[in-house]
C-alpha positions in Angstrom: -22.1 29.4 153.4 -22.8 33.1 153.3 -21.3 35.2 156.4 -24.2 36.3 158.8 -25.2 39.5 157.8 -23.5 42.3 159.8 -25.5 44.8 158.1 -28.9 46.2 157.7 -30.1 48.6 155.3 -31.8 51.1 157.8 -29.2 54.0 158.8 -26.6 52.1 156.8 -24.8 55.3 155.4 -23.8 56.0 159.3 -22.6 52.7 159.3 -20.2 52.9 156.4 -16.5 53.9 157.7 -13.8 55.0 155.7 -11.8 51.8 156.2 -14.5 49.8 155.0 -16.2 48.0 152.1 -20.0 47.1 152.4 -20.8 44.1 150.2 -24.6 43.1 149.7 -25.7 39.8 148.6 -29.0 40.1 147.1 -31.4 37.5 145.8 -31.8 38.4 142.1 -34.1 38.3 139.1 -33.3 39.5 135.4 -36.5 41.5 135.3 -35.8 43.6 137.9 -32.8 45.1 136.4 -30.8 48.0 138.2 -33.7 48.4 140.9 -31.5 46.2 143.7 -28.5 48.5 143.3 -30.6 51.6 143.2 -32.6 50.5 146.3 -29.0 49.9 148.1 -27.4 53.5 146.7 -30.7 55.1 147.8 -29.7 54.1 151.7 -26.5 55.3 151.7 -27.7 58.6 149.9 -30.7 58.6 152.1 -32.8 59.4 149.3 -36.0 57.6 147.5 -34.4 55.1 144.9 -36.6 56.9 142.6 -34.4 59.9 142.5 -31.1 57.3 142.2 -30.0 58.3 138.7 -26.8 56.3 137.1 -25.1 56.9 134.0 -23.2 54.7 132.3 -19.3 55.4 131.7 -17.1 55.0 128.6 -16.4 51.2 129.8 -20.1 50.2 131.0 -19.2 50.9 134.5 -22.6 52.6 136.0 -21.8 55.8 138.2 -24.2 58.1 140.2 -25.1 61.4 138.3 -24.8 65.1 140.3 -25.6 66.1 142.8 -25.3 62.7 144.7 -22.5 62.3 146.8 -19.1 62.1 145.0 -17.5 60.3 147.6 -19.5 57.2 147.3 -17.9 54.4 145.0 -19.7 51.4 144.1 -20.0 48.2 141.6 -22.3 45.3 141.5 -22.4 42.2 139.5 -25.1 39.7 138.7 -25.2 35.6 137.8 -28.3 33.8 137.8 -30.6 34.4 141.0 -27.8 36.3 142.8 -26.4 39.8 142.9 -23.3 41.2 144.7 -23.3 44.9 145.4 -19.8 46.7 147.1 -20.2 50.1 148.3 -17.3 52.4 149.9 -16.4 55.9 150.8 -13.5 57.8 148.8 -12.6 54.5 147.1 -13.8 52.4 143.6 -14.2 49.2 144.0 -15.0 46.7 141.2 -16.5 43.3 142.2 -17.4 40.1 140.0 -19.4 37.0 140.8 -20.0 33.9 139.2 -21.9 30.6 139.4 -19.7 27.7 139.8 -20.4 25.5 136.7 -18.0 23.5 134.5 -16.4 25.6 131.7 -15.3 23.0 129.4 -12.8 25.3 127.5 -11.5 26.8 130.4 -7.6 26.0 129.5 -8.0 27.0 126.1 -9.8 30.3 127.1 -6.7 30.9 129.4 -4.1 30.5 126.9 -5.7 32.8 124.6 -6.8 35.4 126.7 -5.0 35.4 130.6 -1.2 36.0 131.2 1.3 33.1 129.9 1.9 32.4 134.0 -1.8 32.2 134.7 -2.2 29.7 131.8 0.8 27.8 132.6 0.1 27.3 136.2 -3.8 26.4 135.2 -2.2 23.8 133.0 0.0 22.2 135.7 -3.5 21.2 137.6 -5.2 18.0 137.3 -8.4 18.4 135.3 -10.4 17.7 138.2 -9.3 21.2 140.1 -8.8 23.2 137.0 -12.2 24.8 136.5 -12.6 25.9 139.9 -9.2 27.7 139.8 -9.9 29.2 136.6 -13.2 30.7 137.9 -11.3 32.1 140.6 -9.1 33.7 138.4 -11.9 34.8 136.4 -13.5 36.5 138.8 -11.0 38.0 140.4 -9.5 39.8 137.0 -12.9 41.0 136.0 -12.5 42.5 139.4 -9.7 43.9 139.1 -10.5 45.6 135.3 -13.9 46.7 136.8 -11.9 48.7 139.6 -9.7 50.0 136.9 -13.0 51.1 135.3 -12.3 49.4 132.2 -13.7 46.3 130.9 -12.4 42.8 129.4 -11.5 44.8 125.9 -8.6 46.6 128.4 -6.5 43.2 127.8 -6.2 40.4 130.4 -2.8 39.7 129.4 -2.2 42.8 131.0 -1.9 41.8 134.6 -1.4 38.6 136.4 -3.3 37.2 139.4 -2.0 34.7 141.9 -3.6 32.5 144.7 -0.9 32.0 147.7 -2.2 29.8 151.1 -5.8 30.7 149.8 -5.5 34.2 149.2 -5.5 36.3 145.9 -2.6 38.6 144.7 -1.8 40.6 141.9 1.8 39.5 140.4 1.9 42.3 138.2 -0.3 45.1 136.5 0.8 47.2 133.7 1.8 50.9 134.3 0.8 50.6 137.9 2.3 49.2 141.5 0.9 46.0 142.4 1.5 47.0 146.2 -1.1 49.6 145.8 -3.8 47.3 145.1 -5.9 45.1 147.2 -7.6 41.9 146.2 -10.1 39.6 148.1 -11.9 36.0 147.4 -15.7 36.8 149.1 -16.4 33.7 150.9 -20.0 32.7 149.6 -22.2 30.1 149.2 -20.2 27.0 147.8 -21.9 27.5 144.4 -20.9 30.7 144.0 -17.1 32.1 143.2 -16.7 36.1 144.0 -13.6 38.5 144.2 -13.5 42.0 145.3 -10.7 44.5 144.0 -9.8 48.4 144.7 -6.9 50.6 144.6 -6.0 51.9 148.1 -5.3 50.8 151.7 -6.7 47.7 153.1 -10.3 47.7 154.5 -12.4 45.8 156.3 -15.4 43.9 154.5 -18.9 44.0 156.2 -21.7 42.0 154.6 -25.1 42.2 154.3 -28.0 40.2 152.6 -31.0 41.4 151.0 -33.9 39.6 149.8 -35.2 41.6 146.5 -38.3 39.8 144.9 -40.1 42.7 144.1 
């Protein structure tokens, strides 16, 4: 189940500490587009949602345009009727969310796109456990490439993720120091799989929930 909401959107900017990342779970519809994201960012920027202007970076990551607060970093992901929004100061979080559903070609996909050790670890699992493990790896890897400001074209085989004693960690990341990175599984509804990643010191993750049906 989702953690009890610790956050409310009112006065949330004052509640965002430098050692935290806020994660909002939003009940989402495709027709809303980026409206929920703009509403959340507006609360941190203390402006009307209509004044939040976003631009897509080279690899599709949305960013705030000037003159908005440059210290505010964010990312979001949506799947079906759910979305997650991560917000932090002086950090570039990456977040990914997937609905838990069977992936018939999970091992084939892993062998083609993941690192060799990840694919081998999946191959050793019983078929009944493989789907959940694949989804956990997929969301973790998506979170990392989004935190890098890159897309899947960066190469999912250029880094490796492991799950040890229920904790996610980076085994290696080509051209970077894995000890400089944080990677967390997000405990959500059993039908959802999610992870958040960032480069920097460890931070507390605080959750909030929003109903966005407008």
